[in-house]
Coordinates of C-alpha atoms and ligand atoms in Angstrom, one line a residue:
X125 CA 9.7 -18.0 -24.7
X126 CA 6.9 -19.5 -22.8
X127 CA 5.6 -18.1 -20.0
X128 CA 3.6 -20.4 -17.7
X129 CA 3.6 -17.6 -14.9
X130 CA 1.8 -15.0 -16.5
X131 CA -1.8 -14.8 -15.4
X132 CA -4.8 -14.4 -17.1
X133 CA -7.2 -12.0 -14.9
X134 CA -4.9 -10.5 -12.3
X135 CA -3.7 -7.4 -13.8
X136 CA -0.3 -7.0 -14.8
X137 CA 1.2 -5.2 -18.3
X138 CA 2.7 -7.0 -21.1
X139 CA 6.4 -6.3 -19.7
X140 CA 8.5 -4.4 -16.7
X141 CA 8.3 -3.8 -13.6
X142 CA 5.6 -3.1 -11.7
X143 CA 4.9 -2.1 -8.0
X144 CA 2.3 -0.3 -6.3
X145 CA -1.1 0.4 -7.6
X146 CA -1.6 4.4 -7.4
X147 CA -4.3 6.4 -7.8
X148 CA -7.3 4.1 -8.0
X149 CA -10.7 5.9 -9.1
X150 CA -13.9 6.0 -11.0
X151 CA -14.3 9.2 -13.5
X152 CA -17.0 9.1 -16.0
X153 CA -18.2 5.8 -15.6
X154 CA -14.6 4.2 -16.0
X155 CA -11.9 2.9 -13.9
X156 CA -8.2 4.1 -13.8
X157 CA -6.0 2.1 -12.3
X158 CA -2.3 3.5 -12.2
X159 CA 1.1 1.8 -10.3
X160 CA 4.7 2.1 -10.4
X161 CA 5.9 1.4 -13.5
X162 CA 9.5 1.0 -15.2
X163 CA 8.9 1.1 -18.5
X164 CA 12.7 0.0 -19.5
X165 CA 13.2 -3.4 -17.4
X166 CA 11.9 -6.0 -15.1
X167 CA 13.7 -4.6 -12.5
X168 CA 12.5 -1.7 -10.2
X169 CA 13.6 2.0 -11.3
X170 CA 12.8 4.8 -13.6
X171 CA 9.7 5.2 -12.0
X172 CA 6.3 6.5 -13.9
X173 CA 3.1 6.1 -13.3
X174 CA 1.6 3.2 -15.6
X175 CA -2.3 3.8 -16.6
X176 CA -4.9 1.8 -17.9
X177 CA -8.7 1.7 -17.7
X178 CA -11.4 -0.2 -17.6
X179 CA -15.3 -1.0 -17.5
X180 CA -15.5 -3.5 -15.6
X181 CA -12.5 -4.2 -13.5
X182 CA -12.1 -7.1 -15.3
X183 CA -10.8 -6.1 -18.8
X184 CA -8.3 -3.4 -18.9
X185 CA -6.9 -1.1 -22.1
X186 CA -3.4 0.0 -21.4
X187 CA -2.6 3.0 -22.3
X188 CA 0.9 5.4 -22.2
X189 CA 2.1 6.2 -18.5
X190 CA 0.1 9.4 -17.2
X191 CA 3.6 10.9 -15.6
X192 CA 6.7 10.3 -16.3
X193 CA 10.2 11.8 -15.0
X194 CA 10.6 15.3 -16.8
X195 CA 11.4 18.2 -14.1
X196 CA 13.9 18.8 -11.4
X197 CA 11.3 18.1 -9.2
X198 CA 10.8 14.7 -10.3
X199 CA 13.3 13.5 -12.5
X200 CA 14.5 10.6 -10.6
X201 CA 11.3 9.0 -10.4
X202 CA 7.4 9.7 -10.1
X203 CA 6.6 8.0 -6.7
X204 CA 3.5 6.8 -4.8
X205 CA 0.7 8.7 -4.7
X206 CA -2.9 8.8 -5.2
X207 CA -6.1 10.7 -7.1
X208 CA -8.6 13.5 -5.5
X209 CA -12.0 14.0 -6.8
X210 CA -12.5 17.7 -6.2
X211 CA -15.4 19.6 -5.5
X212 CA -16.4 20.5 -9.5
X213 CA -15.0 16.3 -10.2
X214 CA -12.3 17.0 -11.2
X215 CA -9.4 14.5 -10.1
X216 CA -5.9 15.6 -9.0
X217 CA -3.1 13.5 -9.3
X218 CA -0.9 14.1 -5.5
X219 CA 2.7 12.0 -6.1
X220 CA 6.2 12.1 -4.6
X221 CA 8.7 13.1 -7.2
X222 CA 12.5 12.6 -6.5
X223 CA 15.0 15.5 -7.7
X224 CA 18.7 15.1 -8.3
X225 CA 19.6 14.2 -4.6
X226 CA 16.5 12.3 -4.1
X227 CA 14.9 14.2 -2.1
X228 CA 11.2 13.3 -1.9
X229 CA 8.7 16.0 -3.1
X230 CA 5.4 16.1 -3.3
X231 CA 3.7 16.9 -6.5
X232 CA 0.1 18.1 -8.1
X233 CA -1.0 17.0 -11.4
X234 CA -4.3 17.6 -13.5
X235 CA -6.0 16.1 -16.4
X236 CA -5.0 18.0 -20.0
X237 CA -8.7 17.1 -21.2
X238 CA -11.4 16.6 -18.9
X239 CA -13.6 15.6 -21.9
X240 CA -11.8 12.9 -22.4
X241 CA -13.0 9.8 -20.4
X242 CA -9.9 8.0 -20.8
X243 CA -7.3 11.0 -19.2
X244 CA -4.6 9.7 -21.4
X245 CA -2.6 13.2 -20.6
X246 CA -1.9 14.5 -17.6
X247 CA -0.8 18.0 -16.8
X248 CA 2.3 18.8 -14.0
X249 CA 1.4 21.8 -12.4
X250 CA 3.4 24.8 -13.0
X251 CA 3.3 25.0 -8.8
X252 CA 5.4 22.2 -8.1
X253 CA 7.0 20.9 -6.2
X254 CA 4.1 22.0 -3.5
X255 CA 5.2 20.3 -0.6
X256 CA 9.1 20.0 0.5
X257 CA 10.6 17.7 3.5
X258 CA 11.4 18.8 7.0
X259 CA 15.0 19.2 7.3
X260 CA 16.6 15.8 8.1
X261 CA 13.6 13.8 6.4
X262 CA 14.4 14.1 2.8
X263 CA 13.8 10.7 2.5
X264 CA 11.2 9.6 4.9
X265 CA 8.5 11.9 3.2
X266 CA 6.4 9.8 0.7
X267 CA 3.1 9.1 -0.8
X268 CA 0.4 11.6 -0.3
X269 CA -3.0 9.7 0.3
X270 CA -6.4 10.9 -1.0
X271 CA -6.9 13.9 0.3
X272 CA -10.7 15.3 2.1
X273 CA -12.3 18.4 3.4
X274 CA -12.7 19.4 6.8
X275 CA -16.9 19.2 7.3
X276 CA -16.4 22.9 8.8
X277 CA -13.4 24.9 7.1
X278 CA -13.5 23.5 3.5
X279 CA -10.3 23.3 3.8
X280 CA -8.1 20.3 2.5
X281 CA -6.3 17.1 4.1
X282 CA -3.7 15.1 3.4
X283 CA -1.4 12.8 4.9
X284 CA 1.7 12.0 4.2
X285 CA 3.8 8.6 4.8
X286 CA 6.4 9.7 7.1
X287 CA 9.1 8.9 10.0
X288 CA 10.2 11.1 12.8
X289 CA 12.4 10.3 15.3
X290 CA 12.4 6.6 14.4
X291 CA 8.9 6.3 14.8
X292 CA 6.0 5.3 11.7
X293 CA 4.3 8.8 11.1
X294 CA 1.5 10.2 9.0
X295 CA 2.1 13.7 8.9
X296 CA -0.8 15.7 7.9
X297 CA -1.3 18.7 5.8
X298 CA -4.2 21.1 5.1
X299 CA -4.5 23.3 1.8
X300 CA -7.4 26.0 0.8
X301 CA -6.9 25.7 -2.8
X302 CA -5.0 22.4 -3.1
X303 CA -1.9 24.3 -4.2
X304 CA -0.4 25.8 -1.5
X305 CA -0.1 23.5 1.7
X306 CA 1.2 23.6 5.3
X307 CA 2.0 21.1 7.4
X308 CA -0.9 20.7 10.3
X309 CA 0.3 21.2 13.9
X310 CA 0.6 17.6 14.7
X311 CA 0.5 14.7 12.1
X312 CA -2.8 12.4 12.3
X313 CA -1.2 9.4 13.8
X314 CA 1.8 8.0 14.6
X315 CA 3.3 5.4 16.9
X316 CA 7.1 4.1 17.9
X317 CA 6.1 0.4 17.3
X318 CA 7.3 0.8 13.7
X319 CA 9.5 2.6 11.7
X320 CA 8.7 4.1 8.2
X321 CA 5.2 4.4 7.2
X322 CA 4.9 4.1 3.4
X323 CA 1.0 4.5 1.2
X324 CA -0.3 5.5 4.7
X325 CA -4.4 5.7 3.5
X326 CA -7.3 7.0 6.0
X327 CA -11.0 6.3 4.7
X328 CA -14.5 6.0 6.6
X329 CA -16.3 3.0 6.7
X330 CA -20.2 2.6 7.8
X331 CA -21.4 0.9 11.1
X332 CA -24.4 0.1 9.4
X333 CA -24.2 -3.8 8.8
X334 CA -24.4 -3.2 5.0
X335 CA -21.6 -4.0 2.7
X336 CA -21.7 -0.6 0.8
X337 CA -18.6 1.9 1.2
X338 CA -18.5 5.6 1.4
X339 CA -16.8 8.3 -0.1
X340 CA -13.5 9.5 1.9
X341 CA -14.8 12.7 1.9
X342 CA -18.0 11.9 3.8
X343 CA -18.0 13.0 7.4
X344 CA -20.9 12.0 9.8
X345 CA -22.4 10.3 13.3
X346 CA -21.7 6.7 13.5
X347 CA -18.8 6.3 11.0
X348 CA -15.8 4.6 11.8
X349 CA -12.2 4.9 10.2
X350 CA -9.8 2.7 9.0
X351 CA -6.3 4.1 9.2
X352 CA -3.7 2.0 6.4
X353 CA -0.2 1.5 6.2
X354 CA 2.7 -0.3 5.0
X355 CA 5.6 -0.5 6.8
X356 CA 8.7 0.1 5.2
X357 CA 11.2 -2.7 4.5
X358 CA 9.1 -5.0 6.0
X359 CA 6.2 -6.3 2.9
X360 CA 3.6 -5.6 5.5
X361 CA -0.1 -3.5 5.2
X362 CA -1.9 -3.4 8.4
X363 CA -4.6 -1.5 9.8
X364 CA -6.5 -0.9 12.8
X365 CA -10.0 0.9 13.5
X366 CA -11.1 4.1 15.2
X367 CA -11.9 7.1 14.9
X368 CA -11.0 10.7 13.9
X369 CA -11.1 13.5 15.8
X370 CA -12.4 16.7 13.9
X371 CA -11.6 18.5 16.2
X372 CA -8.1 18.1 16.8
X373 CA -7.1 16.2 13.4
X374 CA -5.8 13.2 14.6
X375 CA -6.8 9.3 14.2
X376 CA -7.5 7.4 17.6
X377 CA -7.3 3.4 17.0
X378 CA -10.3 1.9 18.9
X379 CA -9.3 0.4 22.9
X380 CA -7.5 -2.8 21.6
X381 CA -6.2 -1.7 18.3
X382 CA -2.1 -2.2 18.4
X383 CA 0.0 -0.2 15.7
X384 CA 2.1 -3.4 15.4
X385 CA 3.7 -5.8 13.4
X386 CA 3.3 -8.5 16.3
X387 CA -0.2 -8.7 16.8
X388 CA -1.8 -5.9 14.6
X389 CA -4.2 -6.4 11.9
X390 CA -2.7 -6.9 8.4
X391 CA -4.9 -6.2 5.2
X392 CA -3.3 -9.7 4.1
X393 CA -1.4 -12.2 5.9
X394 CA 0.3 -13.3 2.8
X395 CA 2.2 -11.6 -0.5
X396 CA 0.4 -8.2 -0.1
X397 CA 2.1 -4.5 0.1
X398 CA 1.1 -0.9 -0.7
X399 CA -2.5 -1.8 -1.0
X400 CA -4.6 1.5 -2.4
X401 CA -8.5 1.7 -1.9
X402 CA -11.3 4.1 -3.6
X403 CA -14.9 4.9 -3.3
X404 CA -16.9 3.7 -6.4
X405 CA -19.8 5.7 -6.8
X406 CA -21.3 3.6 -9.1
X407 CA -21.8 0.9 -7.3
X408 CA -21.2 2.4 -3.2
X409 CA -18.6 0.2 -2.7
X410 CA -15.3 0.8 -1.8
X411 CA -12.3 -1.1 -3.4
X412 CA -9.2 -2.3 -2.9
X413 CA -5.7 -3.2 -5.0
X414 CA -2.7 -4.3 -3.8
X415 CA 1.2 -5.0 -4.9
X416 CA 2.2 -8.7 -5.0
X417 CA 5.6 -8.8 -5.7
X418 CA 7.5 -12.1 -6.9
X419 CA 9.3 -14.3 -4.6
X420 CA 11.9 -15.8 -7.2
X421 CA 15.6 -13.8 -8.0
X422 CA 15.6 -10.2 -10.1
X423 CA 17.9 -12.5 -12.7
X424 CA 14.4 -14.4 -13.2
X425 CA 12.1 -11.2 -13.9
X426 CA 14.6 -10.2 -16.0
X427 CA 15.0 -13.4 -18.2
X428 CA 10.9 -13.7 -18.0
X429 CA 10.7 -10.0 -18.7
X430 CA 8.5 -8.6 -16.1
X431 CA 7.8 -8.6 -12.2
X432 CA 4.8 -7.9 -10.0
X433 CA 1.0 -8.3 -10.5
X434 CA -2.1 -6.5 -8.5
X435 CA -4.2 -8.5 -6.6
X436 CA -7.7 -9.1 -8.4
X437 CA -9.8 -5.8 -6.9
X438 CA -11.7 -6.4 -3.3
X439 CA -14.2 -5.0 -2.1
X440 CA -13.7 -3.7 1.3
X441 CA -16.2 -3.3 4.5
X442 CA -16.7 -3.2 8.2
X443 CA -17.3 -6.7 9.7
X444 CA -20.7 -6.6 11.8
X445 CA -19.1 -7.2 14.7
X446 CA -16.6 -3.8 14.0
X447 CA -13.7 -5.4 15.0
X448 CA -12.3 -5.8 11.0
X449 CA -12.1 -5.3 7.6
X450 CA -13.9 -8.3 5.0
X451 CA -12.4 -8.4 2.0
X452 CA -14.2 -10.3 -1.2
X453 CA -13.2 -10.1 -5.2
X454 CA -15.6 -8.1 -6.7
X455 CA -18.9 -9.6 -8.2
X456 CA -17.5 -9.0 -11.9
X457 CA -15.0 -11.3 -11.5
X458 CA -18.3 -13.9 -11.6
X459 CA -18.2 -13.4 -15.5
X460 CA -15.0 -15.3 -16.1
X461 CA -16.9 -18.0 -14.3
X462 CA -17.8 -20.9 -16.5
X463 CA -18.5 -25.0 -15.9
X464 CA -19.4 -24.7 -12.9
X465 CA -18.8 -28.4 -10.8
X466 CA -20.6 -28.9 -7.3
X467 CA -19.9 -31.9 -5.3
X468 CA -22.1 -33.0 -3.1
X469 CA -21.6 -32.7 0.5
X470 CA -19.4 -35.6 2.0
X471 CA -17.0 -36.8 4.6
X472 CA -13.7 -36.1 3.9
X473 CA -11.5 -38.7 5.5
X474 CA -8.6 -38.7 7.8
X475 CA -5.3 -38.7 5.6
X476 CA -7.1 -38.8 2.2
X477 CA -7.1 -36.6 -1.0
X478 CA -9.3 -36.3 -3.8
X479 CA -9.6 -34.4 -7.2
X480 CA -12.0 -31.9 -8.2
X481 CA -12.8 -32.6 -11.5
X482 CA -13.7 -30.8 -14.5
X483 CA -12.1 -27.5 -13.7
X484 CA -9.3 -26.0 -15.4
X485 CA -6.4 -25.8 -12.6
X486 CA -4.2 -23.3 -13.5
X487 CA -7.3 -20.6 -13.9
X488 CA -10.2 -21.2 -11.2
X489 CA -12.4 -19.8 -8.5
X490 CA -13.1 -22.4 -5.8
X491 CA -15.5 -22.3 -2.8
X492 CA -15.8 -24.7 -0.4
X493 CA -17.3 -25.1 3.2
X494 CA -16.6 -27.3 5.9
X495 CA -18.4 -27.9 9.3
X496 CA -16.9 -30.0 12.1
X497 CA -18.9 -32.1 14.6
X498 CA -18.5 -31.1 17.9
X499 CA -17.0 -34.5 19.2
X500 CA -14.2 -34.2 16.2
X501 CA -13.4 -30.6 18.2
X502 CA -12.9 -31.8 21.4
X503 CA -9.8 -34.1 20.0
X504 CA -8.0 -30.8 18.8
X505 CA -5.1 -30.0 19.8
X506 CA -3.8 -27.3 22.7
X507 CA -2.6 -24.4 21.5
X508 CA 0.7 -24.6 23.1
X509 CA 1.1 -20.7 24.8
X510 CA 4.7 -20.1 23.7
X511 CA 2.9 -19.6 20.5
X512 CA 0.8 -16.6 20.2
X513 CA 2.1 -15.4 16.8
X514 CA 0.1 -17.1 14.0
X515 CA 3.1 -17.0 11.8
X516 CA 4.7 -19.1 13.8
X517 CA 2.5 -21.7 14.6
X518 CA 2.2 -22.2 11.0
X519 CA 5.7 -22.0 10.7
X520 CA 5.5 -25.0 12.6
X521 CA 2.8 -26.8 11.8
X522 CA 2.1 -26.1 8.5
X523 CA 0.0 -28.7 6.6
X524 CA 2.3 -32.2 6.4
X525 CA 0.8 -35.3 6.4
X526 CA 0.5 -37.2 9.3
X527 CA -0.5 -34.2 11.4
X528 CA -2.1 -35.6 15.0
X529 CA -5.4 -33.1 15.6
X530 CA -8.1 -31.7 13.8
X531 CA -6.8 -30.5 10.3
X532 CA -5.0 -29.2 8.8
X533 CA -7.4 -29.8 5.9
X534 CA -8.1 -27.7 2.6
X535 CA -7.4 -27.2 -0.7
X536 CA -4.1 -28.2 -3.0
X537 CA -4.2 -26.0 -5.6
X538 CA -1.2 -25.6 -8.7
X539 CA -1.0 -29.1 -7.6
X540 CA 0.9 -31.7 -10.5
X541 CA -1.3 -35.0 -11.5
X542 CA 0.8 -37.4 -8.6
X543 CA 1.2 -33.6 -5.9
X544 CA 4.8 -33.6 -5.3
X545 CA 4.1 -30.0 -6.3
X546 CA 1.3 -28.5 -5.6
X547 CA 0.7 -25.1 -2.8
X548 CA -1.6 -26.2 0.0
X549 CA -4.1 -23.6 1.9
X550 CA -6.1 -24.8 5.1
X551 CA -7.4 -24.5 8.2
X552 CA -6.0 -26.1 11.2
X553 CA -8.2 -25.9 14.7
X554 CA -6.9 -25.5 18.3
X555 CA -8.7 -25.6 21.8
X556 CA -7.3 -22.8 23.7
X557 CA -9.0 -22.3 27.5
X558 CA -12.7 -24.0 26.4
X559 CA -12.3 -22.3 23.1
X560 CA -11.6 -23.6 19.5
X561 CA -9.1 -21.4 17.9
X562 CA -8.9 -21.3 13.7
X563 CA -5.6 -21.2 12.1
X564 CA -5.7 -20.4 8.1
X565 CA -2.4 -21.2 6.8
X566 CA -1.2 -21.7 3.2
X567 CA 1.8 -23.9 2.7
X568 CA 4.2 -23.1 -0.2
X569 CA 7.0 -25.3 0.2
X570 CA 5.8 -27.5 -2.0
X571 CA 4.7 -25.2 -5.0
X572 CA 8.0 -25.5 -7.5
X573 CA 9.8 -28.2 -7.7
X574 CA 13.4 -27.7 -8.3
X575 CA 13.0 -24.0 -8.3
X576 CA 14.7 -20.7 -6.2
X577 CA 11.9 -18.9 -4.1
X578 CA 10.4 -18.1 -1.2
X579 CA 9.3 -20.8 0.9
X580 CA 7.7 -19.2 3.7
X581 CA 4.6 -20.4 5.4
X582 CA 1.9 -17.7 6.1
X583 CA -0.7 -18.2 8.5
X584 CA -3.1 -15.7 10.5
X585 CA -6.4 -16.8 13.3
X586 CA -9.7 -16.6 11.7
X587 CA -12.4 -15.2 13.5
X588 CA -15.4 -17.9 13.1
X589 CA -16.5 -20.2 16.0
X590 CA -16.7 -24.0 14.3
X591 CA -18.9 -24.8 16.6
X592 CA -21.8 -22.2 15.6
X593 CA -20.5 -21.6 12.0
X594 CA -19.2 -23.4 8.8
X595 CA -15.5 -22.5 8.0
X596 CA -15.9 -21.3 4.4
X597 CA -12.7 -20.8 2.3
X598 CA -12.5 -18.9 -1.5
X599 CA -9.7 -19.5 -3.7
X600 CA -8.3 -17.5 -6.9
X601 CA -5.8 -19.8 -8.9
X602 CA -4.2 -17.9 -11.2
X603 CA -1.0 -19.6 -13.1
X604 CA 1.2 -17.8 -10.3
X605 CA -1.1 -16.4 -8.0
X606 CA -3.3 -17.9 -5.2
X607 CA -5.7 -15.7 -3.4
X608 CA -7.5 -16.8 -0.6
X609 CA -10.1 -16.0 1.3
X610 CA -11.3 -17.4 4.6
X611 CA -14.4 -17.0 6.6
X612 CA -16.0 -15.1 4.3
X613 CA -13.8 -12.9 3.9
X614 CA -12.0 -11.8 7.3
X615 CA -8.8 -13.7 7.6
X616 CA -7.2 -13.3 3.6
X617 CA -3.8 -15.0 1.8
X618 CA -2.0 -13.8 -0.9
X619 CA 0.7 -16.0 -2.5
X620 CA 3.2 -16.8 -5.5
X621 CA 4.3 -19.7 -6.8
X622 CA 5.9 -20.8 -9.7
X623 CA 4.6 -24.5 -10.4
X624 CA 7.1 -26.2 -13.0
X625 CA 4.9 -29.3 -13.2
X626 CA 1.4 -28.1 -12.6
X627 CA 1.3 -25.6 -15.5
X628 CA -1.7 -24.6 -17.6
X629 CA -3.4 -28.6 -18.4
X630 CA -1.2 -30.3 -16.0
X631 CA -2.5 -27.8 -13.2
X632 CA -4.9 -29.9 -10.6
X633 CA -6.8 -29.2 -7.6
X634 CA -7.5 -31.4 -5.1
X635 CA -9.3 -31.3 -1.5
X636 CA -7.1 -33.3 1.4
X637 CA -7.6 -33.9 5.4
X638 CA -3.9 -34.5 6.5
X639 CA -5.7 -34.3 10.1
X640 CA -6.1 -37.3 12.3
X641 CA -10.2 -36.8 12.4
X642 CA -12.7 -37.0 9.3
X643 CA -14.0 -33.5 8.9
X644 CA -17.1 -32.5 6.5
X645 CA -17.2 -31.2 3.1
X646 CA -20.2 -29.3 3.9
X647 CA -20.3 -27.6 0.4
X648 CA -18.3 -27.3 -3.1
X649 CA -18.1 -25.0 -6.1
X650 CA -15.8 -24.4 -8.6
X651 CA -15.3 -23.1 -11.8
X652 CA -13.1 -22.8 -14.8
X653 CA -12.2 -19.0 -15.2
X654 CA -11.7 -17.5 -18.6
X655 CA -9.2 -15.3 -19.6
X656 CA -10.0 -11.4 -19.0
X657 CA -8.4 -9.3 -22.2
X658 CA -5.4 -7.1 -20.6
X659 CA -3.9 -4.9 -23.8
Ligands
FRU958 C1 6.3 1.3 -1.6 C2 7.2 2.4 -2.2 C3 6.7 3.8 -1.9 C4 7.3 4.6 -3.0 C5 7.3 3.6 -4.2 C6 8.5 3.7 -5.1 O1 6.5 0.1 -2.3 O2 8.5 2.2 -1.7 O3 7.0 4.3 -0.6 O4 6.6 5.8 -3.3 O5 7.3 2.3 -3.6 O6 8.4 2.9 -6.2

């Protein structure tokens, strides 16, 4: 059967059903990369805990699931969880099992052989299950994040996702010897904005300026936090910034921070959910995965054979101005890179579309930078006030033809040779009180012809004055996946689609200005991207 919609560096196994990536780390030099895995069917169930590794982030060896269902504790499923590096280095496996009723339960687990780089066996401790619900939350008590040690006590933290009351919850608990553990006084965070937290994740991040990540455990002055979660039933990862309070163990979102679907950060404004980070100590960065999930039917995964993908790794940090996260694919992605095409810089004209050439569509790495002149910006549009969600604006304004303002203009990626297919990602600015407003949208009405998905349009503000500073956009094509990445990083999209014209040679990418102004091309790259090796 063919199979134009597998990709060829985002990581997904040869069949099944995946979901969310679990455990992330670095042991010995290489890195493990686990996620929710049904190793029966394309649909979602029989959950273990899929393992591969790699050297490089890039190439990955898959190798038997570390945990699979096998005890009363977890014998309807090994759940969400995530990996501990404790003091001697040795990592612990902390995951939510489900027993006969379904009750969630948290679990320990330890390498068999430590010698072994690999960890292809993985031990269930005798303990378990070492954590058990609250009465009335047998179900609301999920996927214990990496866990740290208090800088005075040496004792252990954990949190738990979690909701009480009707309200999104991280309940925290503390352990001596990672065994035996107690729920903490009062959870680290929690707010009635949301319901269900799921893969709730806390982790420092320096206020240096620098790029470099730290390790959760590290505690000192002049660190921030970034406090994760995905919100049940709802495909959404956001996160704000603050701080924690030793003291009393709890998280306190910065002055302006909202625990909110409406108007809180998200981690992606696109197809993004459960998203999992971890310190690399070889290289002090800290990285992220995420769950991208298809948008087309179950009775599709199940006649192609498999569902979900992870994103391609990111590297995560605190923007200068410590008011987000930026998010970049990491550097080894660059060795895919090959035939390189630069244009030269030019002015891209109202209404018009033209091809990059030379590049292989359905597998490519595109950057491109545009600056406005400042008499093109005062023609944009108001931002009407009735809309203050981005969503919405993009909902309706997407990126049509014929669009009266400044943009939208961008790339048309997965687009066919004539683009009545083809999925489009731009920027679109506004003038709001004296101010330009950026709008990063990508457009996916357009990316299957004759085909049953999700059609949404995504759309989220980028933080960048195009007055001062060049609007920069990256994009990942990968046969069903576009990643992008505005601004350098601060404003990201995730999306399918499932191109049944533009696939593998007949896959095109073109740049377009469906504005009413000529904006400039200030700069373009792109390559061809080969195919990492994922068996
Ligand atoms: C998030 C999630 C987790 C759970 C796992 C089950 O997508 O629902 O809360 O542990 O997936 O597969």
């Amino acid at each position: 059967m063919a199979q134009p919609y597998r990709t060829a560096y985002h990581f997904q196994p040869p069949r099944n059903w995946i979901n969310d990536p679990n455990g992330p780390m670095i042991y010995k030099g290489i890195y493990h990369l686990f996620y929710q895995y049904n190793p029966e069917a394309a649909i979602w169930g029989n959950l273990a805990w899929g393992h591969s590794t790699s050297t490089d982030l890039v190439d990955w060896t898959i190798h038997p699931p570390a945990l699979i269902p096998s005890d009363s504790y977890d014998i309807n499923g090994c759940w969400s969880g995530s990996v501990t590096l404790l003091q001697n280095g040795t990592p612990a496996i902390l995951y939510t099992g489900c027993d006969t009723q379904d009750t969630q339960l948290q679990n320990l687990a330890i390498p068999k052989d430590l010698s072994d780089p690999y960890l292809i066996e993985w031990i269930k401790s005798d303990h378990n299950p070492i954590m058990v619900p609250n009465p009335g939350e047998e179900t609301l008590f999920r996927d214990p994040s990496t866990a740290w040690l208090g800088p005075d006590d040496g004792i252990w933290r954990v949190i738990i996702g979690n909701e009480r009351e009707g309200n999104g919850t991280a309940i925290l608990y503390k352990s001596k010897d990672f065994i035996h553990w107690t729920e903490a006084e009062r959870p680290l965070h929690w707010t009635n904005e949301t319901r269900m937290w799921e893969c709730p994740e806390i982790f420092p991040v320096l206020v240096d300026g620098t790029e470099n990540g730290v390790d959760t455990k590290v505690i000192f002055q002049g660190i921030k936090y970034v406090l994760k979660i995905s919100v049940a039933g709802t495909g959404v990862d956001y996160y704000t910034i603050g701080n924690y309070d030793h003291e009393n163990d709890v998280y306190i979102p910065d002055d302006g921070f909202v625990d909110n679907i409406e108007s809180g950060l998200r981690v992606d404004y696109g197809r993004f959910y459960a998203s999992k980070s971890f310190f690399d100590s070889a290289k002090t960065r800290r990285i992220l995965i995420a769950w991208v999930d298809e948008s087309t039917s179950r009775e599709i995964d199940i006649i192609k054979g498999w569902s979900g993908l992870q994103t391609f790794p990111r590297k995560i940090w605190l923007d200068k101005a410590g008011k987000q996260l930026v998010q970049w694919p990491v550097e080894e992605l660059e060795t895919l890179r090959k035939n390189q095409v630069i244009l030269p810089a030019t002015t891209l004209k109202a209404g018009s579309k033209s091809e990059i050439p030379g590049v292989t569509g359905a597998q490519a790495d595109v950057e491109i930078s545009f600056s406005i002149p400042i008499a093109t910006l005062e023609q944009a549009e108001d931002l009407e006030s009735s809309w203050s969600n981005s969503q919405e604006i993009c909902r309706q304004k997407a990126s049509s033809a014929n669009s009266t303002g400044v943009g939208p203009f961008g790339l048309l990626v997965l687009a066919s040779n004539t683009i009545e297919e083809y999925t489009a990602v731009f920027f679109r600015i506004f003038k709001k009180n004296d101010k330009f407003v950026v709008l990063m949208g990508c457009d996916q009405k357009r990316s299957a012809e004759g085909f049953e998905y999700d059609t949404s349009k995504y759309g989220a503000f980028l933080d960048v004055d195009p007055v001062t500073e060049k609007l920069s956009l990256r994009t990942l094509i990968d046969h069903s996946i576009v990643e992008s990445f505005g601004g350098g990083g601060k404003t990201c999209i995730t999306t399918r689609a499932y191109p049944t014209l533009a696939i593998n040679d007949n896959a095109h990418i073109f740049v377009f200005n469906n504005g009413s102004h000529d904006v400039e091309v200030s700069g373009l790259s792109a390559w061809s991207l080969n195919r990492a090796q994922i068996n």
